[in-house]
GROMACS .gro file of C-alpha atoms in nm:
model
  239
    1UNK     CA    1   0.000   0.000   0.000
    2UNK     CA    2   0.108   0.359  -0.060
    3UNK     CA    3  -0.024   0.427   0.290
    4UNK     CA    4   0.043   0.120   0.507
    5UNK     CA    5  -0.063   0.298   0.827
    6UNK     CA    6  -0.405   0.375   0.682
    7UNK     CA    7  -0.429   0.018   0.553
    8UNK     CA    8  -0.351  -0.116   0.902
    9UNK     CA    9  -0.623   0.105   1.049
   10UNK     CA   10  -0.872  -0.026   0.794
   11UNK     CA   11  -0.792  -0.384   0.899
   12UNK     CA   12  -0.852  -0.289   1.261
   13UNK     CA   13  -1.183  -0.123   1.172
   14UNK     CA   14  -1.287  -0.443   0.996
   15UNK     CA   15  -1.234  -0.648   1.313
   16UNK     CA   16  -0.881  -0.787   1.281
   17UNK     CA   17  -0.748  -0.906   1.618
   18UNK     CA   18  -0.378  -0.868   1.539
   19UNK     CA   19  -0.159  -0.743   1.256
   20UNK     CA   20   0.155  -0.919   1.136
   21UNK     CA   21   0.386  -0.670   0.965
   22UNK     CA   22   0.677  -0.801   0.755
   23UNK     CA   23   0.978  -0.582   0.687
   24UNK     CA   24   1.077  -0.683   0.334
   25UNK     CA   25   1.359  -0.429   0.299
   26UNK     CA   26   1.703  -0.511   0.163
   27UNK     CA   27   1.932  -0.215   0.230
   28UNK     CA   28   2.008  -0.054   0.568
   29UNK     CA   29   1.831   0.265   0.462
   30UNK     CA   30   1.521   0.071   0.358
   31UNK     CA   31   1.535  -0.119   0.687
   32UNK     CA   32   1.538   0.202   0.890
   33UNK     CA   33   1.247   0.338   0.686
   34UNK     CA   34   1.054   0.014   0.736
   35UNK     CA   35   1.104   0.033   1.112
   36UNK     CA   36   0.970   0.389   1.110
   37UNK     CA   37   0.659   0.270   0.927
   38UNK     CA   38   0.621  -0.015   1.175
   39UNK     CA   39   0.643   0.238   1.458
   40UNK     CA   40   0.368   0.450   1.299
   41UNK     CA   41   0.149   0.145   1.253
   42UNK     CA   42   0.191   0.048   1.620
   43UNK     CA   43   0.099   0.402   1.726
   44UNK     CA   44  -0.216   0.423   1.512
   45UNK     CA   45  -0.346   0.065   1.501
   46UNK     CA   46  -0.595  -0.047   1.763
   47UNK     CA   47  -0.491  -0.412   1.731
   48UNK     CA   48  -0.165  -0.554   1.864
   49UNK     CA   49   0.114  -0.566   1.607
   50UNK     CA   50   0.358  -0.853   1.548
   51UNK     CA   51   0.681  -0.753   1.373
   52UNK     CA   52   0.868  -0.985   1.138
   53UNK     CA   53   1.131  -0.989   0.866
   54UNK     CA   54   1.493  -0.882   0.822
   55UNK     CA   55   1.621  -1.030   1.149
   56UNK     CA   56   1.992  -1.105   1.145
   57UNK     CA   57   2.091  -1.061   1.509
   58UNK     CA   58   1.954  -0.990   1.856
   59UNK     CA   59   1.966  -0.616   1.792
   60UNK     CA   60   1.708  -0.652   1.515
   61UNK     CA   61   1.458  -0.814   1.752
   62UNK     CA   62   1.522  -0.525   1.992
   63UNK     CA   63   1.449  -0.270   1.718
   64UNK     CA   64   1.123  -0.444   1.626
   65UNK     CA   65   1.001  -0.452   1.985
   66UNK     CA   66   1.105  -0.090   2.039
   67UNK     CA   67   0.872   0.018   1.757
   68UNK     CA   68   0.585  -0.088   1.981
   69UNK     CA   69   0.527  -0.438   1.847
   70UNK     CA   70   0.393  -0.677   2.109
   71UNK     CA   71   0.590  -0.968   1.962
   72UNK     CA   72   0.876  -1.028   1.719
   73UNK     CA   73   0.929  -1.319   1.483
   74UNK     CA   74   1.237  -1.530   1.419
   75UNK     CA   75   1.259  -1.675   1.068
   76UNK     CA   76   1.340  -2.045   1.117
   77UNK     CA   77   1.428  -2.092   0.752
   78UNK     CA   78   1.750  -1.912   0.851
   79UNK     CA   79   1.991  -2.101   1.076
   80UNK     CA   80   2.119  -1.769   1.215
   81UNK     CA   81   1.771  -1.700   1.356
   82UNK     CA   82   1.756  -2.044   1.514
   83UNK     CA   83   2.089  -1.978   1.682
   84UNK     CA   84   1.977  -1.654   1.856
   85UNK     CA   85   1.651  -1.798   1.992
   86UNK     CA   86   1.777  -1.853   2.345
   87UNK     CA   87   1.951  -1.515   2.355
   88UNK     CA   88   1.650  -1.307   2.249
   89UNK     CA   89   1.410  -1.507   2.462
   90UNK     CA   90   1.614  -1.456   2.778
   91UNK     CA   91   1.662  -1.088   2.689
   92UNK     CA   92   1.304  -0.991   2.609
   93UNK     CA   93   1.090  -1.274   2.747
   94UNK     CA   94   0.954  -1.590   2.590
   95UNK     CA   95   0.607  -1.438   2.553
   96UNK     CA   96   0.745  -1.182   2.305
   97UNK     CA   97   0.910  -1.431   2.072
   98UNK     CA   98   0.744  -1.619   1.785
   99UNK     CA   99   0.899  -1.816   1.501
  100UNK     CA  100   0.798  -1.859   1.138
  101UNK     CA  101   0.865  -2.173   0.936
  102UNK     CA  102   0.762  -2.365   0.625
  103UNK     CA  103   0.884  -2.716   0.695
  104UNK     CA  104   0.779  -2.893   1.016
  105UNK     CA  105   1.108  -3.082   1.017
  106UNK     CA  106   1.284  -2.774   1.150
  107UNK     CA  107   1.051  -2.787   1.452
  108UNK     CA  108   1.135  -3.148   1.528
  109UNK     CA  109   1.504  -3.076   1.487
  110UNK     CA  110   1.492  -2.785   1.736
  111UNK     CA  111   1.204  -2.902   1.956
  112UNK     CA  112   1.375  -2.856   2.292
  113UNK     CA  113   1.483  -2.499   2.214
  114UNK     CA  114   1.144  -2.406   2.072
  115UNK     CA  115   0.942  -2.540   2.365
  116UNK     CA  116   1.168  -2.360   2.612
  117UNK     CA  117   1.218  -2.022   2.445
  118UNK     CA  118   0.929  -1.956   2.202
  119UNK     CA  119   0.563  -1.882   2.276
  120UNK     CA  120   0.406  -1.942   1.934
  121UNK     CA  121   0.464  -2.000   1.563
  122UNK     CA  122   0.356  -1.897   1.214
  123UNK     CA  123   0.319  -2.169   0.951
  124UNK     CA  124   0.404  -1.982   0.631
  125UNK     CA  125   0.254  -2.041   0.286
  126UNK     CA  126   0.022  -2.330   0.369
  127UNK     CA  127  -0.007  -2.555   0.064
  128UNK     CA  128  -0.157  -2.872   0.212
  129UNK     CA  129  -0.383  -2.924   0.513
  130UNK     CA  130  -0.157  -3.217   0.601
  131UNK     CA  131   0.112  -2.964   0.696
  132UNK     CA  132  -0.102  -2.855   0.991
  133UNK     CA  133  -0.112  -3.209   1.128
  134UNK     CA  134   0.264  -3.241   1.079
  135UNK     CA  135   0.315  -2.916   1.270
  136UNK     CA  136   0.104  -3.040   1.561
  137UNK     CA  137   0.302  -3.364   1.570
  138UNK     CA  138   0.627  -3.167   1.590
  139UNK     CA  139   0.522  -2.909   1.851
  140UNK     CA  140   0.236  -2.840   2.091
  141UNK     CA  141   0.273  -2.462   2.065
  142UNK     CA  142  -0.015  -2.255   1.925
  143UNK     CA  143   0.041  -2.133   1.570
  144UNK     CA  144  -0.099  -1.901   1.305
  145UNK     CA  145  -0.157  -2.033   0.954
  146UNK     CA  146  -0.044  -1.810   0.667
  147UNK     CA  147  -0.266  -1.872   0.362
  148UNK     CA  148  -0.238  -1.701   0.023
  149UNK     CA  149  -0.568  -1.819  -0.125
  150UNK     CA  150  -0.872  -1.967   0.046
  151UNK     CA  151  -1.243  -1.893   0.049
  152UNK     CA  152  -1.364  -1.758   0.387
  153UNK     CA  153  -1.604  -2.051   0.438
  154UNK     CA  154  -1.313  -2.294   0.392
  155UNK     CA  155  -1.115  -2.124   0.670
  156UNK     CA  156  -1.341  -2.294   0.923
  157UNK     CA  157  -1.161  -2.618   0.839
  158UNK     CA  158  -0.837  -2.465   0.973
  159UNK     CA  159  -0.994  -2.389   1.311
  160UNK     CA  160  -1.088  -2.752   1.359
  161UNK     CA  161  -0.725  -2.805   1.460
  162UNK     CA  162  -0.682  -2.728   1.830
  163UNK     CA  163  -0.342  -2.559   1.802
  164UNK     CA  164  -0.441  -2.321   1.521
  165UNK     CA  165  -0.487  -1.985   1.694
  166UNK     CA  166  -0.533  -1.761   1.390
  167UNK     CA  167  -0.533  -1.720   1.014
  168UNK     CA  168  -0.327  -1.462   0.827
  169UNK     CA  169  -0.201  -1.390   0.476
  170UNK     CA  170  -0.367  -1.262   0.159
  171UNK     CA  171  -0.657  -1.504   0.200
  172UNK     CA  172  -0.755  -1.290   0.498
  173UNK     CA  173  -0.636  -0.954   0.360
  174UNK     CA  174  -0.846  -0.997   0.045
  175UNK     CA  175  -1.155  -1.086   0.252
  176UNK     CA  176  -1.108  -0.839   0.535
  177UNK     CA  177  -1.466  -0.717   0.497
  178UNK     CA  178  -1.582  -1.068   0.592
  179UNK     CA  179  -1.401  -1.091   0.925
  180UNK     CA  180  -1.712  -1.017   1.129
  181UNK     CA  181  -1.919  -1.284   0.952
  182UNK     CA  182  -1.631  -1.531   0.984
  183UNK     CA  183  -1.619  -1.467   1.359
  184UNK     CA  184  -1.994  -1.525   1.380
  185UNK     CA  185  -1.948  -1.852   1.196
  186UNK     CA  186  -1.671  -1.950   1.438
  187UNK     CA  187  -1.897  -1.883   1.737
  188UNK     CA  188  -2.170  -2.099   1.588
  189UNK     CA  189  -1.916  -2.380   1.551
  190UNK     CA  190  -1.786  -2.348   1.905
  191UNK     CA  191  -1.458  -2.181   1.808
  192UNK     CA  192  -1.367  -1.909   2.062
  193UNK     CA  193  -1.306  -1.569   1.900
  194UNK     CA  194  -1.249  -1.217   2.022
  195UNK     CA  195  -1.565  -1.009   1.997
  196UNK     CA  196  -1.675  -0.687   2.161
  197UNK     CA  197  -2.020  -0.738   2.303
  198UNK     CA  198  -2.203  -0.520   2.551
  199UNK     CA  199  -2.291  -0.679   2.884
  200UNK     CA  200  -2.613  -0.477   2.905
  201UNK     CA  201  -2.879  -0.355   2.665
  202UNK     CA  202  -2.913   0.022   2.626
  203UNK     CA  203  -3.271  -0.002   2.752
  204UNK     CA  204  -3.147  -0.129   3.090
  205UNK     CA  205  -2.969   0.198   3.178
  206UNK     CA  206  -3.123   0.479   3.374
  207UNK     CA  207  -3.087   0.797   3.165
  208UNK     CA  208  -3.087   1.164   3.260
  209UNK     CA  209  -3.340   1.417   3.128
  210UNK     CA  210  -3.152   1.435   2.798
  211UNK     CA  211  -3.153   1.060   2.749
  212UNK     CA  212  -2.783   1.030   2.832
  213UNK     CA  213  -2.586   0.806   3.068
  214UNK     CA  214  -2.282   0.934   3.264
  215UNK     CA  215  -1.969   0.727   3.193
  216UNK     CA  216  -1.605   0.720   3.296
  217UNK     CA  217  -1.394   0.724   2.978
  218UNK     CA  218  -1.075   0.515   2.986
  219UNK     CA  219  -0.798   0.445   2.739
  220UNK     CA  220  -0.872   0.090   2.620
  221UNK     CA  221  -0.503  -0.004   2.603
  222UNK     CA  222  -0.377   0.138   2.932
  223UNK     CA  223  -0.703   0.174   3.133
  224UNK     CA  224  -0.597   0.532   3.211
  225UNK     CA  225  -0.899   0.737   3.323
  226UNK     CA  226  -0.945   1.021   3.074
  227UNK     CA  227  -1.263   1.205   3.177
  228UNK     CA  228  -1.625   1.193   3.284
  229UNK     CA  229  -1.858   1.208   2.984
  230UNK     CA  230  -2.218   1.150   2.881
  231UNK     CA  231  -2.309   0.877   2.638
  232UNK     CA  232  -2.601   0.836   2.401
  233UNK     CA  233  -2.717   0.509   2.245
  234UNK     CA  234  -2.503   0.551   1.934
  235UNK     CA  235  -2.188   0.609   2.141
  236UNK     CA  236  -2.265   0.307   2.357
  237UNK     CA  237  -2.310   0.073   2.062
  238UNK     CA  238  -2.001   0.212   1.888
  239UNK     CA  239  -1.765   0.168   2.182
   0.00000   0.00000   0.00000
């Protein structure tokens, strides 16, 4: 996108739970520019951001996390990334480290390290459903499935696997306007999803003479109290 920050916001508005941002730069200058964009995305996006791509050493994981990303990804198709797993995990915390892979054999080969120092995984470029089963045989960690092409109704088949915690890739990007309906379908099939639902109906509140309800406004990320305000029905349903 010519405006990746705006694109990220549009994904959030459509109901995306998380954003995975890949730095595809090649030169040092491009890398610095990509990190600046990642920082802007983290500042403007409502969803948590996972940063990936262009990791060569521990310092690169540090730079990704310092942009505001909640987690950073090690590329397990590169042996150099495998080798720094313990170092970055001990430095920043296991919960902040994910790995991406294409072949489940790399998981079996590094199983002890992965179970000890990584909190989740991304199965890249899914070609065969069988690869999901192979991944679950190799590791019990939760993992995202990266899919380039798949109809939204077919994505339900991915969630039948217990360890699949999310779907990403162009199959989701191209159908971002269907996220809400996909979540509804998940709920009907007993798949837990993140949804924002009010605990009370608007009719249950006692309103003032203007039909408004007093509310304490908080920052949804930090819970910081911002102000006392008055809410109408539209504001209640929106937030």
